[in-house]
Every structure is written in structure tokens, then in C-alpha cells.
XYZ file of C-alpha atoms in Angstrom:
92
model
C -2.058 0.654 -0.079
C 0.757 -1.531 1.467
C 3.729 -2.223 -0.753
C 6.802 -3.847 0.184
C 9.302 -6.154 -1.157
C 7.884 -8.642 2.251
C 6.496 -12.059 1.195
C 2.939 -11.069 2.288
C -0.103 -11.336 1.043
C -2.936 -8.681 1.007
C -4.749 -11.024 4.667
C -1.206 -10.816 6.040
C -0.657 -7.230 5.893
C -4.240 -6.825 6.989
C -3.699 -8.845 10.329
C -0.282 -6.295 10.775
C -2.303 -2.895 10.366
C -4.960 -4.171 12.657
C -2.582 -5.479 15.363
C -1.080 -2.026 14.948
C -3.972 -0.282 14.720
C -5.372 -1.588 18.180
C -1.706 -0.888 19.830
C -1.533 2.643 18.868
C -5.456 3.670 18.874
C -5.991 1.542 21.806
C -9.476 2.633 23.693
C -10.715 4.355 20.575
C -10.214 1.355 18.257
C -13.490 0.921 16.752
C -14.890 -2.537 14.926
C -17.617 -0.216 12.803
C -14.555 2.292 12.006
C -11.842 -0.805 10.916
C -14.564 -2.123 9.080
C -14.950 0.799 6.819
C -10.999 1.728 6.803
C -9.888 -1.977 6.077
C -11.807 -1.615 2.786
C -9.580 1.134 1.503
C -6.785 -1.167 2.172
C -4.552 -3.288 -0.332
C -0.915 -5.361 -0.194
C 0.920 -5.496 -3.297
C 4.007 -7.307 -3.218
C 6.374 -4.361 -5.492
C 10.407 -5.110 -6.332
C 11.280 -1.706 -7.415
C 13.958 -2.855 -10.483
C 11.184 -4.893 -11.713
C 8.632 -3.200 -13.842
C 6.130 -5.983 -14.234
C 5.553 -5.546 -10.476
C 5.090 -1.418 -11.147
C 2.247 -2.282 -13.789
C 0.466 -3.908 -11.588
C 1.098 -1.325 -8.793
C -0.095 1.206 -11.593
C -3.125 -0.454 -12.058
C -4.087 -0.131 -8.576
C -3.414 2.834 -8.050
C -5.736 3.951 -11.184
C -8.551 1.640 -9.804
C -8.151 3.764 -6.025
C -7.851 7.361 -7.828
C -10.957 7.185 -9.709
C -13.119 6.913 -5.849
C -10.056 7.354 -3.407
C -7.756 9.862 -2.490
C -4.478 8.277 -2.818
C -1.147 9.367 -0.728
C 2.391 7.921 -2.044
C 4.618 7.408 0.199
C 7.769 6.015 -0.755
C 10.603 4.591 1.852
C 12.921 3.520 -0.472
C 17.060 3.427 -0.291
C 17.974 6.514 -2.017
C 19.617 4.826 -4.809
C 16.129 3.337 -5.685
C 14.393 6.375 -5.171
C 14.551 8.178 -8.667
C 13.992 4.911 -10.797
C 10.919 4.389 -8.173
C 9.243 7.947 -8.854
C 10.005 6.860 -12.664
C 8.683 4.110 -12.840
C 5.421 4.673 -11.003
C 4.686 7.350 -12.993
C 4.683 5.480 -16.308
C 3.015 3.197 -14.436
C 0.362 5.534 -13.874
């Protein structure tokens, strides 16, 4: 899952991780392999002081867990950081 605060849409951020993808794997970049991966994928656009936006990240996130594993990562500034980890986890 990509989320961001970036005016992107899920085909966007799509386009960015492949670009990236093929940069940094480079000979071993597989179609069959992005094919599978870019299914796991999702964008959500997420302001962190808005809670609407963490219901829908919530809801996500509860659709992935039930056949995913899902990883968390947040890269927040650190005055958003505790409200962020709050606020997912009602979310969730």
C-alpha cells in the first residue's frame, strides 16, 4: 500500500513503483513477477489530521489482512507520528 499526502491516484503511483522497480531490479525485472506483485498494490491519498481519510485507510488495510500480510511503515514528521499510530489503529 502507497499512502501519501501526493495528489496521485492509485495508476499514478503504479507507473512510479514500476519505473522504480525496473531502475533498481534492472536485468531481473520480470513482466510475469510485476504482474503478480502489482496486484498487491494500492494508492490511497491519507492527510494524517484528517480522520475521514484514516477510515478509509482502515478499511483497506482490513480488506489486505484478511489474504495479505501487511507491513506499516510510517514516514511521518515526528509531531504527526503519535496521532498517526492513533489513529490507524482505531481505524483498524
Amino acid at each position: 500500500m502507497g499512502v501519501s499526502r501526493s495528489e496521485l491516484d492509485t495508476e499514478g503511483f503504479l507507473a512510479k513503483v514500476e519505473t522504480s522497480s525496473k531502475i533498481h531490479v534492472k536485468e531481473n525485472f520480470s513482466g510475469e513477477a510485476w504482474a503478480s506483485f502489482v496486484e498487491r498494490l494500492a494508492y490511497l491519498k491519507v492527510d494524517v489530521t484528517q480522520p475521514d481519510d484514516f477510515a478509509a485507510l482502515g478499511d483497506l488495510v482490513k480488506a489486505r489482512k484478511e489474504t495479505d500480510n501487511v507491513v506499516i511503515y510510517l514516514s511521518t514528521a515526528p509531531k504527526f507520528f503519535a496521532q498517526a499510530c492513533e489513529t490507524l489503529l482505531r481505524s483498524v
